mmCIF file of C-alpha atoms and ligand atoms in Angstrom:
data_model
loop_
_atom_site.group_PDB
_atom_site.id
_atom_site.type_symbol
_atom_site.label_atom_id
_atom_site.label_comp_id
_atom_site.label_asym_id
_atom_site.label_seq_id
_atom_site.Cartn_x
_atom_site.Cartn_y
_atom_site.Cartn_z
ATOM 1 C CA MET A 208 0.000 0.000 0.000
ATOM 2 C CA VAL A 209 1.300 3.479 -0.899
ATOM 3 C CA GLU A 210 2.203 5.417 2.231
ATOM 4 C CA GLY A 211 -0.209 8.194 3.100
ATOM 5 C CA THR A 212 -2.997 6.675 1.021
ATOM 6 C CA PRO A 213 -5.604 5.310 3.380
ATOM 7 C CA HIS A 214 -7.128 2.069 2.156
ATOM 8 C CA ARG A 215 -10.661 2.672 0.970
ATOM 9 C CA GLU A 216 -12.932 -0.238 0.415
ATOM 10 C CA THR A 217 -14.972 0.180 -2.716
ATOM 11 C CA GLN A 218 -18.691 0.469 -2.101
ATOM 12 C CA ARG A 219 -20.651 -2.745 -2.248
ATOM 13 C CA ARG A 220 -23.737 -2.534 -4.477
ATOM 14 C CA VAL A 221 -26.522 -4.466 -2.767
ATOM 15 C CA SER A 222 -30.073 -5.619 -3.477
ATOM 16 C CA ILE A 223 -32.502 -7.003 -0.925
ATOM 17 C CA LEU A 224 -35.148 -9.427 -2.133
ATOM 18 C CA GLY A 225 -37.546 -9.435 0.808
ATOM 19 C CA SER A 226 -36.664 -6.160 2.526
ATOM 20 C CA THR A 227 -39.836 -5.751 4.601
ATOM 21 C CA GLY A 228 -39.638 -9.051 6.525
ATOM 22 C CA SER A 229 -37.619 -9.744 9.655
ATOM 23 C CA VAL A 230 -34.291 -10.631 7.958
ATOM 24 C CA GLY A 231 -34.804 -7.796 5.444
ATOM 25 C CA THR A 232 -35.424 -5.104 8.042
ATOM 26 C CA SER A 233 -32.399 -6.286 10.066
ATOM 27 C CA THR A 234 -30.289 -6.068 6.897
ATOM 28 C CA ILE A 235 -31.561 -2.520 6.263
ATOM 29 C CA ASP A 236 -30.762 -1.499 9.857
ATOM 30 C CA LEU A 237 -27.188 -2.765 9.483
ATOM 31 C CA ILE A 238 -26.705 -1.012 6.125
ATOM 32 C CA ALA A 239 -28.044 2.226 7.610
ATOM 33 C CA ARG A 240 -25.308 2.046 10.287
ATOM 34 C CA GLU A 241 -22.572 2.236 7.619
ATOM 35 C CA PRO A 242 -24.191 4.023 4.663
ATOM 36 C CA ASP A 243 -20.862 4.897 2.988
ATOM 37 C CA ARG A 244 -20.006 1.239 2.665
ATOM 38 C CA PHE A 245 -23.083 0.277 0.658
ATOM 39 C CA ALA A 246 -25.054 1.519 -2.341
ATOM 40 C CA VAL A 247 -28.560 0.086 -2.637
ATOM 41 C CA GLU A 248 -29.664 -1.041 -6.088
ATOM 42 C CA ALA A 249 -33.013 -2.794 -5.644
ATOM 43 C CA LEU A 250 -35.436 -3.485 -2.807
ATOM 44 C CA VAL A 251 -38.273 -6.010 -3.044
ATOM 45 C CA GLY A 252 -41.222 -6.124 -0.645
ATOM 46 C CA GLY A 253 -44.183 -8.486 -0.417
ATOM 47 C CA ALA A 254 -47.244 -6.359 0.373
ATOM 48 C CA ASN A 255 -46.103 -3.594 2.751
ATOM 49 C CA ALA A 256 -45.694 -0.780 0.202
ATOM 50 C CA ALA A 257 -45.487 1.997 2.811
ATOM 51 C CA LEU A 258 -42.495 0.391 4.544
ATOM 52 C CA LEU A 259 -40.831 -0.486 1.229
ATOM 53 C CA ALA A 260 -41.129 3.132 0.041
ATOM 54 C CA GLU A 261 -39.715 4.434 3.307
ATOM 55 C CA GLN A 262 -36.748 2.028 3.064
ATOM 56 C CA ALA A 263 -36.097 2.991 -0.568
ATOM 57 C CA LYS A 264 -36.091 6.698 0.282
ATOM 58 C CA THR A 265 -33.937 6.310 3.390
ATOM 59 C CA LEU A 266 -31.275 4.264 1.585
ATOM 60 C CA GLY A 267 -31.534 6.034 -1.798
ATOM 61 C CA ALA A 268 -32.342 2.816 -3.676
ATOM 62 C CA SER A 269 -32.469 2.877 -7.488
ATOM 63 C CA PHE A 270 -35.413 0.504 -7.808
ATOM 64 C CA ALA A 271 -38.263 -0.680 -5.588
ATOM 65 C CA ALA A 272 -40.545 -3.592 -6.497
ATOM 66 C CA ILE A 273 -43.615 -4.795 -4.642
ATOM 67 C CA ALA A 274 -44.815 -8.361 -5.264
ATOM 68 C CA ASP A 275 -48.472 -7.694 -4.437
ATOM 69 C CA GLU A 276 -49.937 -5.766 -7.385
ATOM 70 C CA THR A 277 -52.814 -4.390 -5.280
ATOM 71 C CA ALA A 278 -50.188 -2.457 -3.276
ATOM 72 C CA TRP A 279 -48.942 -0.687 -6.414
ATOM 73 C CA PRO A 280 -50.874 2.627 -5.996
ATOM 74 C CA VAL A 281 -49.444 3.097 -2.488
ATOM 75 C CA LEU A 282 -45.864 2.484 -3.685
ATOM 76 C CA ARG A 283 -46.271 4.663 -6.794
ATOM 77 C CA ASP A 284 -47.674 7.607 -4.833
ATOM 78 C CA ALA A 285 -45.112 7.308 -2.031
ATOM 79 C CA LEU A 286 -42.190 7.361 -4.475
ATOM 80 C CA ALA A 287 -43.577 9.965 -6.920
ATOM 81 C CA GLY A 288 -41.020 12.682 -7.569
ATOM 82 C CA THR A 289 -38.180 10.873 -5.751
ATOM 83 C CA GLY A 290 -36.433 9.609 -8.899
ATOM 84 C CA ILE A 291 -36.653 6.060 -7.541
ATOM 85 C CA GLU A 292 -37.979 3.639 -10.153
ATOM 86 C CA ALA A 293 -40.868 1.540 -8.933
ATOM 87 C CA ALA A 294 -42.842 -1.421 -10.258
ATOM 88 C CA ALA A 295 -45.212 -4.154 -9.079
ATOM 89 C CA GLY A 296 -45.869 -7.806 -9.739
ATOM 90 C CA ARG A 297 -43.938 -10.965 -10.426
ATOM 91 C CA ASP A 298 -41.934 -9.633 -13.382
ATOM 92 C CA ALA A 299 -40.902 -6.570 -11.363
ATOM 93 C CA VAL A 300 -39.564 -8.854 -8.622
ATOM 94 C CA LEU A 301 -37.574 -10.847 -11.185
ATOM 95 C CA GLU A 302 -36.232 -7.624 -12.708
ATOM 96 C CA ALA A 303 -35.027 -6.526 -9.276
ATOM 97 C CA ALA A 304 -33.173 -9.836 -8.951
ATOM 98 C CA ARG A 305 -31.544 -9.412 -12.372
ATOM 99 C CA ARG A 306 -30.284 -5.861 -11.854
ATOM 100 C CA PRO A 307 -26.507 -5.581 -11.512
ATOM 101 C CA ALA A 308 -25.408 -5.915 -7.884
ATOM 102 C CA ASP A 309 -22.329 -7.266 -6.091
ATOM 103 C CA TRP A 310 -24.382 -8.683 -3.253
ATOM 104 C CA THR A 311 -27.985 -9.820 -2.908
ATOM 105 C CA MET A 312 -29.963 -10.817 0.158
ATOM 106 C CA GLY A 313 -32.402 -13.604 -0.744
ATOM 107 C CA SER A 314 -34.908 -13.281 2.088
ATOM 108 C CA ILE A 315 -38.284 -13.698 0.382
ATOM 109 C CA VAL A 316 -40.099 -16.291 2.495
ATOM 110 C CA GLY A 317 -41.419 -19.554 1.078
ATOM 111 C CA ALA A 318 -41.897 -20.889 -2.451
ATOM 112 C CA ALA A 319 -42.379 -17.320 -3.761
ATOM 113 C CA GLY A 320 -38.673 -16.754 -3.128
ATOM 114 C CA LEU A 321 -37.420 -19.560 -5.365
ATOM 115 C CA ALA A 322 -37.572 -17.957 -8.836
ATOM 116 C CA PRO A 323 -36.193 -14.506 -7.859
ATOM 117 C CA THR A 324 -33.425 -16.030 -5.727
ATOM 118 C CA LEU A 325 -32.429 -18.313 -8.600
ATOM 119 C CA GLU A 326 -32.289 -15.254 -10.899
ATOM 120 C CA ALA A 327 -29.910 -13.568 -8.472
ATOM 121 C CA VAL A 328 -27.741 -16.703 -8.316
ATOM 122 C CA ARG A 329 -27.591 -16.839 -12.127
ATOM 123 C CA ARG A 330 -26.492 -13.194 -12.218
ATOM 124 C CA GLY A 331 -23.456 -14.109 -10.116
ATOM 125 C CA GLY A 332 -21.745 -12.174 -7.343
ATOM 126 C CA ILE A 333 -22.602 -12.944 -3.728
ATOM 127 C CA VAL A 334 -26.015 -14.191 -2.665
ATOM 128 C CA ALA A 335 -26.764 -14.225 1.057
ATOM 129 C CA LEU A 336 -29.353 -16.970 1.289
ATOM 130 C CA ALA A 337 -32.103 -16.785 3.903
ATOM 131 C CA ASN A 338 -34.848 -18.520 1.910
ATOM 132 C CA LYS A 339 -35.010 -22.097 3.229
ATOM 133 C CA GLU A 340 -36.906 -23.617 0.320
ATOM 134 C CA ALA A 341 -34.073 -22.826 -2.126
ATOM 135 C CA LEU A 342 -31.805 -25.492 -0.641
ATOM 136 C CA VAL A 343 -34.404 -27.775 0.968
ATOM 137 C CA CYS A 344 -36.499 -28.152 -2.189
ATOM 138 C CA ALA A 345 -34.070 -27.279 -4.973
ATOM 139 C CA GLY A 346 -30.619 -27.779 -3.472
ATOM 140 C CA ASP A 347 -28.999 -29.467 -6.478
ATOM 141 C CA LEU A 348 -30.439 -26.859 -8.853
ATOM 142 C CA PHE A 349 -29.198 -23.925 -6.767
ATOM 143 C CA THR A 350 -25.703 -25.289 -6.162
ATOM 144 C CA GLU A 351 -25.261 -26.241 -9.844
ATOM 145 C CA GLU A 352 -26.429 -22.814 -11.065
ATOM 146 C CA ALA A 353 -24.213 -21.080 -8.499
ATOM 147 C CA GLU A 354 -21.181 -23.000 -9.731
ATOM 148 C CA ARG A 355 -22.004 -22.221 -13.360
ATOM 149 C CA ALA A 356 -22.438 -18.485 -12.683
ATOM 150 C CA GLY A 357 -19.518 -18.176 -10.260
ATOM 151 C CA CYS A 358 -21.944 -17.112 -7.546
ATOM 152 C CA ARG A 359 -20.880 -17.432 -3.921
ATOM 153 C CA ILE A 360 -23.752 -18.463 -1.657
ATOM 154 C CA LEU A 361 -23.384 -17.277 1.931
ATOM 155 C CA PRO A 362 -25.802 -18.908 4.377
ATOM 156 C CA VAL A 363 -27.786 -16.549 6.629
ATOM 157 C CA ASP A 364 -29.396 -19.200 8.828
ATOM 158 C CA SER A 365 -27.497 -19.076 12.131
ATOM 159 C CA GLU A 366 -26.420 -22.742 12.126
ATOM 160 C CA HIS A 367 -25.172 -22.793 8.543
ATOM 161 C CA ASN A 368 -23.555 -19.410 8.949
ATOM 162 C CA ALA A 369 -21.704 -20.809 11.975
ATOM 163 C CA ILE A 370 -20.511 -23.829 9.987
ATOM 164 C CA TYR A 371 -19.459 -21.551 7.115
ATOM 165 C CA GLN A 372 -17.298 -19.553 9.518
ATOM 166 C CA VAL A 373 -15.365 -22.602 10.766
ATOM 167 C CA PHE A 374 -15.474 -24.872 7.683
ATOM 168 C CA ASP A 375 -12.025 -24.950 6.055
ATOM 169 C CA ASP A 376 -13.212 -25.388 2.481
ATOM 170 C CA ALA A 377 -9.658 -25.223 1.062
ATOM 171 C CA ARG A 378 -8.685 -28.311 3.095
ATOM 172 C CA ARG A 379 -11.955 -30.148 3.217
ATOM 173 C CA GLU A 380 -10.247 -33.559 3.251
ATOM 174 C CA GLY A 381 -9.465 -32.731 6.884
ATOM 175 C CA ILE A 382 -13.141 -32.403 7.774
ATOM 176 C CA ASP A 383 -14.778 -35.367 9.439
ATOM 177 C CA ARG A 384 -18.325 -34.250 10.299
ATOM 178 C CA ILE A 385 -20.491 -31.210 10.700
ATOM 179 C CA ILE A 386 -22.601 -30.860 13.816
ATOM 180 C CA LEU A 387 -25.795 -28.794 13.738
ATOM 181 C CA THR A 388 -26.948 -27.574 17.120
ATOM 182 C CA ALA A 389 -30.666 -27.495 17.934
ATOM 183 C CA SER A 390 -32.395 -25.742 20.816
ATOM 184 C CA GLY A 391 -34.809 -28.666 21.043
ATOM 185 C CA GLY A 392 -37.757 -26.250 21.015
ATOM 186 C CA PRO A 393 -40.357 -25.684 23.749
ATOM 187 C CA PHE A 394 -41.212 -29.422 24.079
ATOM 188 C CA ARG A 395 -37.623 -30.646 24.424
ATOM 189 C CA THR A 396 -38.233 -32.518 27.687
ATOM 190 C CA LEU A 397 -41.864 -33.592 27.210
ATOM 191 C CA SER A 398 -43.124 -37.138 26.712
ATOM 192 C CA LEU A 399 -44.974 -37.992 23.492
ATOM 193 C CA ASP A 400 -48.242 -38.179 25.430
ATOM 194 C CA ASP A 401 -47.753 -34.671 26.816
ATOM 195 C CA MET A 402 -46.739 -33.339 23.400
ATOM 196 C CA ALA A 403 -49.870 -34.811 21.808
ATOM 197 C CA ARG A 404 -51.994 -32.508 23.993
ATOM 198 C CA LYS A 405 -50.133 -29.278 23.188
ATOM 199 C CA SER A 406 -51.930 -26.388 21.483
ATOM 200 C CA PRO A 407 -50.628 -24.266 18.580
ATOM 201 C CA ALA A 408 -50.108 -21.343 20.995
ATOM 202 C CA GLU A 409 -47.880 -23.500 23.231
ATOM 203 C CA ALA A 410 -45.920 -24.783 20.222
ATOM 204 C CA VAL A 411 -45.206 -21.234 19.026
ATOM 205 C CA ALA A 412 -43.622 -20.066 22.312
ATOM 206 C CA HIS A 413 -39.952 -20.595 21.425
ATOM 207 C CA PRO A 414 -37.538 -20.243 24.368
ATOM 208 C CA ASN A 415 -34.620 -18.455 22.599
ATOM 209 C CA TRP A 416 -35.550 -16.987 19.237
ATOM 210 C CA SER A 417 -38.601 -14.892 18.367
ATOM 211 C CA MET A 418 -39.830 -16.244 15.050
ATOM 212 C CA GLY A 419 -42.911 -16.651 12.872
ATOM 213 C CA VAL A 420 -45.619 -19.269 13.510
ATOM 214 C CA LYS A 421 -44.530 -21.807 10.879
ATOM 215 C CA ILE A 422 -40.844 -21.886 11.827
ATOM 216 C CA SER A 423 -41.696 -21.933 15.546
ATOM 217 C CA ILE A 424 -43.841 -25.033 15.091
ATOM 218 C CA ASP A 425 -41.093 -26.578 12.933
ATOM 219 C CA SER A 426 -38.743 -25.887 15.822
ATOM 220 C CA ALA A 427 -41.120 -27.612 18.271
ATOM 221 C CA THR A 428 -41.359 -30.751 16.070
ATOM 222 C CA MET A 429 -37.633 -30.408 15.213
ATOM 223 C CA MET A 430 -38.598 -30.553 11.521
ATOM 224 C CA ASN A 431 -36.741 -27.239 11.313
ATOM 225 C CA LYS A 432 -33.529 -29.094 12.184
ATOM 226 C CA GLY A 433 -34.391 -31.789 9.674
ATOM 227 C CA LEU A 434 -34.799 -29.164 6.948
ATOM 228 C CA GLU A 435 -31.532 -27.539 8.063
ATOM 229 C CA LEU A 436 -29.826 -30.912 7.762
ATOM 230 C CA ILE A 437 -30.920 -31.048 4.108
ATOM 231 C CA GLU A 438 -29.678 -27.465 3.602
ATOM 232 C CA ALA A 439 -26.320 -28.307 5.187
ATOM 233 C CA HIS A 440 -25.915 -31.289 2.877
ATOM 234 C CA HIS A 441 -26.238 -29.021 -0.178
ATOM 235 C CA LEU A 442 -24.265 -26.060 1.165
ATOM 236 C CA PHE A 443 -21.251 -28.047 2.295
ATOM 237 C CA ALA A 444 -21.449 -31.083 -0.023
ATOM 238 C CA MET A 445 -21.487 -33.412 2.990
ATOM 239 C CA PRO A 446 -23.279 -36.788 2.890
ATOM 240 C CA GLU A 447 -26.225 -37.224 5.236
ATOM 241 C CA ALA A 448 -24.343 -39.765 7.360
ATOM 242 C CA ARG A 449 -21.667 -37.173 8.226
ATOM 243 C CA ILE A 450 -24.084 -34.524 9.510
ATOM 244 C CA ASP A 451 -24.960 -34.826 13.195
ATOM 245 C CA VAL A 452 -27.567 -33.016 15.261
ATOM 246 C CA LEU A 453 -26.763 -31.979 18.837
ATOM 247 C CA VAL A 454 -29.359 -30.596 21.226
ATOM 248 C CA HIS A 455 -28.097 -27.453 22.945
ATOM 249 C CA PRO A 456 -30.915 -25.596 24.725
ATOM 250 C CA GLN A 457 -29.067 -22.274 25.264
ATOM 251 C CA SER A 458 -28.517 -21.603 21.500
ATOM 252 C CA VAL A 459 -25.077 -20.096 22.185
ATOM 253 C CA VAL A 460 -22.963 -22.574 20.190
ATOM 254 C CA HIS A 461 -24.546 -22.098 16.766
ATOM 255 C CA SER A 462 -22.912 -25.181 15.193
ATOM 256 C CA LEU A 463 -19.591 -27.034 14.963
ATOM 257 C CA VAL A 464 -17.212 -28.691 12.518
ATOM 258 C CA SER A 465 -15.258 -31.765 13.569
ATOM 259 C CA TYR A 466 -11.856 -32.444 11.955
ATOM 260 C CA VAL A 467 -10.032 -35.750 11.404
ATOM 261 C CA ASP A 468 -7.312 -34.842 13.934
ATOM 262 C CA GLY A 469 -9.869 -34.583 16.738
ATOM 263 C CA SER A 470 -10.206 -30.790 16.635
ATOM 264 C CA VAL A 471 -13.714 -29.391 16.876
ATOM 265 C CA LEU A 472 -14.267 -25.768 15.816
ATOM 266 C CA ALA A 473 -17.423 -23.922 16.809
ATOM 267 C CA GLN A 474 -18.937 -20.479 16.319
ATOM 268 C CA LEU A 475 -20.598 -18.911 19.362
ATOM 269 C CA GLY A 476 -22.646 -15.780 19.888
ATOM 270 C CA SER A 477 -25.797 -14.331 21.405
ATOM 271 C CA PRO A 478 -28.890 -15.712 19.650
ATOM 272 C CA ASP A 479 -29.430 -12.666 17.413
ATOM 273 C CA MET A 480 -29.858 -12.908 13.634
ATOM 274 C CA ARG A 481 -28.039 -9.618 13.129
ATOM 275 C CA THR A 482 -24.702 -11.405 13.653
ATOM 276 C CA PRO A 483 -25.024 -13.858 10.734
ATOM 277 C CA ILE A 484 -26.611 -11.135 8.577
ATOM 278 C CA ALA A 485 -23.695 -8.780 9.308
ATOM 279 C CA TYR A 486 -21.232 -11.591 8.575
ATOM 280 C CA CYS A 487 -22.796 -12.035 5.117
ATOM 281 C CA LEU A 488 -23.123 -8.297 4.480
ATOM 282 C CA ALA A 489 -19.454 -7.549 5.185
ATOM 283 C CA TRP A 490 -17.902 -10.853 3.989
ATOM 284 C CA PRO A 491 -14.961 -11.410 3.741
ATOM 285 C CA ARG A 492 -14.517 -8.507 6.160
ATOM 286 C CA ARG A 493 -16.362 -7.925 9.413
ATOM 287 C CA MET A 494 -18.618 -5.102 10.527
ATOM 288 C CA ASP A 495 -19.696 -3.751 13.888
ATOM 289 C CA THR A 496 -23.197 -4.595 15.148
ATOM 290 C CA PRO A 497 -25.273 -3.555 18.181
ATOM 291 C CA VAL A 498 -25.681 -7.247 19.103
ATOM 292 C CA GLU A 499 -25.346 -7.987 22.815
ATOM 293 C CA ARG A 500 -21.825 -9.320 23.475
ATOM 294 C CA LEU A 501 -21.593 -12.919 24.581
ATOM 295 C CA ASP A 502 -20.801 -13.153 28.283
ATOM 296 C CA LEU A 503 -19.916 -16.797 28.912
ATOM 297 C CA ALA A 504 -19.065 -16.156 32.553
ATOM 298 C CA ALA A 505 -22.569 -14.795 33.121
ATOM 299 C CA ILE A 506 -24.113 -17.771 31.270
ATOM 300 C CA GLY A 507 -21.929 -20.118 33.339
ATOM 301 C CA GLN A 508 -23.055 -23.407 31.862
ATOM 302 C CA LEU A 509 -23.814 -24.806 28.429
ATOM 303 C CA ASP A 510 -25.749 -28.058 28.048
ATOM 304 C CA PHE A 511 -25.645 -30.642 25.271
ATOM 305 C CA SER A 512 -27.505 -33.897 24.636
ATOM 306 C CA ALA A 513 -28.264 -36.289 21.791
ATOM 307 C CA PRO A 514 -31.607 -35.760 20.021
ATOM 308 C CA ASP A 515 -34.344 -38.288 20.816
ATOM 309 C CA ILE A 516 -35.423 -39.516 17.406
ATOM 310 C CA ARG A 517 -38.346 -41.436 18.950
ATOM 311 C CA ARG A 518 -39.935 -38.303 20.403
ATOM 312 C CA PHE A 519 -38.865 -36.144 17.442
ATOM 313 C CA PRO A 520 -39.441 -38.397 14.412
ATOM 314 C CA CYS A 521 -39.316 -35.437 11.973
ATOM 315 C CA LEU A 522 -35.522 -35.571 12.208
ATOM 316 C CA GLY A 523 -35.549 -39.136 10.925
ATOM 317 C CA LEU A 524 -38.062 -38.261 8.196
ATOM 318 C CA ALA A 525 -35.797 -35.503 6.869
ATOM 319 C CA ARG A 526 -32.853 -37.926 6.800
ATOM 320 C CA GLN A 527 -35.054 -40.446 4.984
ATOM 321 C CA ALA A 528 -36.020 -37.830 2.345
ATOM 322 C CA LEU A 529 -32.413 -36.722 1.899
ATOM 323 C CA ARG A 530 -31.245 -40.302 1.356
ATOM 324 C CA ALA A 531 -34.101 -40.943 -1.087
ATOM 325 C CA GLY A 532 -33.092 -37.949 -3.255
ATOM 326 C CA GLY A 533 -35.150 -36.894 -6.289
ATOM 327 C CA ASP A 534 -38.285 -35.037 -5.271
ATOM 328 C CA ALA A 535 -38.504 -36.526 -1.762
ATOM 329 C CA ALA A 536 -37.303 -33.326 -0.043
ATOM 330 C CA PRO A 537 -39.862 -30.992 -1.699
ATOM 331 C CA VAL A 538 -42.560 -33.622 -1.044
ATOM 332 C CA LEU A 539 -41.506 -33.703 2.630
ATOM 333 C CA ASN A 540 -41.537 -29.902 2.774
ATOM 334 C CA GLY A 541 -44.964 -29.574 1.116
ATOM 335 C CA ALA A 542 -46.437 -32.284 3.360
ATOM 336 C CA ASN A 543 -45.001 -30.617 6.453
ATOM 337 C CA GLU A 544 -46.463 -27.226 5.471
ATOM 338 C CA ALA A 545 -49.899 -28.800 4.977
ATOM 339 C CA ALA A 546 -49.621 -30.663 8.302
ATOM 340 C CA VAL A 547 -48.533 -27.545 10.208
ATOM 341 C CA GLU A 548 -51.445 -25.587 8.704
ATOM 342 C CA ALA A 549 -53.835 -28.367 9.768
ATOM 343 C CA PHE A 550 -52.384 -28.302 13.308
ATOM 344 C CA VAL A 551 -52.736 -24.502 13.546
ATOM 345 C CA ALA A 552 -56.348 -24.846 12.325
ATOM 346 C CA GLY A 553 -57.052 -27.395 15.077
ATOM 347 C CA ARG A 554 -57.679 -30.232 12.597
ATOM 348 C CA ILE A 555 -54.893 -32.504 13.855
ATOM 349 C CA GLY A 556 -52.840 -32.829 17.032
ATOM 350 C CA PHE A 557 -49.213 -31.807 17.462
ATOM 351 C CA THR A 558 -47.749 -35.298 17.201
ATOM 352 C CA ASP A 559 -49.892 -35.982 14.110
ATOM 353 C CA ILE A 560 -47.691 -33.586 12.124
ATOM 354 C CA ALA A 561 -44.924 -36.206 11.925
ATOM 355 C CA SER A 562 -47.407 -38.997 11.216
ATOM 356 C CA VAL A 563 -48.876 -37.066 8.277
ATOM 357 C CA VAL A 564 -45.429 -36.407 6.814
ATOM 358 C CA ALA A 565 -44.340 -40.043 7.295
ATOM 359 C CA GLU A 566 -47.469 -41.396 5.634
ATOM 360 C CA THR A 567 -47.110 -38.894 2.754
ATOM 361 C CA LEU A 568 -43.513 -39.976 2.091
ATOM 362 C CA ASP A 569 -44.633 -43.623 2.117
ATOM 363 C CA ARG A 570 -47.383 -42.919 -0.436
ATOM 364 C CA CYS A 571 -45.211 -40.901 -2.871
ATOM 365 C CA PRO A 572 -42.786 -42.819 -5.079
ATOM 366 C CA VAL A 573 -39.581 -40.812 -5.602
ATOM 367 C CA GLU A 574 -39.377 -39.037 -8.929
ATOM 368 C CA PRO A 575 -36.484 -37.062 -10.450
ATOM 369 C CA VAL A 576 -36.608 -33.261 -10.359
ATOM 370 C CA THR A 577 -34.551 -31.086 -12.721
ATOM 371 C CA ASP A 578 -36.107 -27.602 -12.706
ATOM 372 C CA LEU A 579 -38.241 -25.228 -10.628
ATOM 373 C CA GLU A 580 -41.439 -26.492 -12.283
ATOM 374 C CA GLY A 581 -40.561 -29.973 -11.022
ATOM 375 C CA VAL A 582 -39.970 -28.548 -7.549
ATOM 376 C CA PHE A 583 -43.371 -26.808 -7.536
ATOM 377 C CA ALA A 584 -45.056 -30.000 -8.788
ATOM 378 C CA ALA A 585 -43.397 -32.047 -6.013
ATOM 379 C CA ASP A 586 -44.404 -29.474 -3.390
ATOM 380 C CA ALA A 587 -48.011 -29.587 -4.653
ATOM 381 C CA LYS A 588 -47.959 -33.395 -4.615
ATOM 382 C CA GLY A 589 -46.712 -33.394 -1.013
ATOM 383 C CA ARG A 590 -49.493 -31.014 0.035
ATOM 384 C CA ARG A 591 -52.197 -32.910 -1.847
ATOM 385 C CA VAL A 592 -51.246 -36.322 -0.489
ATOM 386 C CA ALA A 593 -50.867 -34.880 3.022
ATOM 387 C CA GLU A 594 -54.386 -33.431 2.752
ATOM 388 C CA ASP A 595 -55.650 -36.909 1.795
ATOM 389 C CA VAL A 596 -53.878 -38.379 4.822
ATOM 390 C CA ILE A 597 -55.358 -35.692 7.104
ATOM 391 C CA ALA A 598 -58.852 -36.251 5.675
ATOM 392 C CA GLY A 599 -58.391 -39.982 6.349
ATOM 393 C CA PHE A 600 -57.900 -39.226 10.040
ATOM 394 C CA GLY A 601 -61.632 -38.409 10.157
ATOM 395 C CA GLY A 602 -61.123 -35.909 12.925
ATOM 396 C CA LEU A 603 -59.541 -38.547 15.176
ATOM 397 C CA SER A 604 -56.069 -37.758 16.360
ATOM 398 C CA ILE A 605 -53.687 -40.672 15.849
ATOM 399 C CA ALA A 606 -51.082 -41.014 18.545
ATOM 400 C CA HIS A 607 -48.637 -43.574 17.178
ATOM 401 C CA VAL A 608 -45.907 -41.192 16.109
ATOM 402 C CA GLY A 609 -43.224 -43.661 17.155
ATOM 403 C CA ALA A 610 -44.234 -45.688 14.126
ATOM 404 C CA ALA A 611 -43.097 -42.813 11.917
ATOM 405 C CA ASN A 612 -39.507 -43.969 12.271
HETATM 406 MG MG1 MG B 225 -31.649 -22.066 12.073
#
């Protein structure tokens, strides 16, 4: 470096697909802390046009797209005269994903996030991936397209982000296993009989993380960890048999990598999504965050235990789907979404969720999947068959979840 010339990092041009949700707003808050470091190209919101417009104005975005076309008049009026381009609908969302950017946050929730996130991957650069379905349902497709386009996928999910931080990709022959930690959810210590009587409200009360209804229930059944196991397989090219799950109720150790020499590397931190988001935003550098510093002396004790696959059969079902390959993972995901919806609606009991998914997997022969249309078809099949299974219950809760193994 020439003496007297301070090193200046060039500005990173960023787009946020899903800026009005929880990961999106955290990303915006972090960018707003260091505005000189980032230039905002495109923001995409779902239906909250007022918030999207406010974000676009605050950050000086070039383009704002709202997925819900009925929200278009609000966005148009809010951005009139600002010079910020605005548009609505599916094509507008895809255009936002295609616009030139060095870095994209893929945080649109659910199946709606698949096509725009894939567009961003195909454009290249860095994609911070928060959309679960991309890797759970279309893992091979996303990793192949990323390789073709020279796109680096950075995982936002706290467990995968932790593994990414301690996974020595350049010397991967030295890696033995990856170990995903799991809080165990609110029913960690309950018997199956007690779990069977739990209400949706009780399942949603997560001890460590504040999250949406669907992911909270997935955490209570531990299907969330099963889905994360599938994601980890695709992100780190590790076979299912070399991915372990470790129950760790405090959610301080976010995950670990075990090496052939006996070393185990872990990433720790307060359970706050702003840390993994900041890691992705600044990568390969680091940036300051307002996250509460980890005080291990104050915590005093960390607990670990093996997961109980008998009480949490969803873990085994996810492994089964991963081993089966083809469309089994999107079928599992679609069936689980249908089962969780039925539980929230009071149509089935908590422990029936796993039974519905198990029965759906049994009824669906595995078929190959090569594109997003195939993924959507598999998801729809999983939902449809799960609905048949639920209808077959005839309003009677079945309590033989142990059989789901
Ligand atoms: Mg997670």
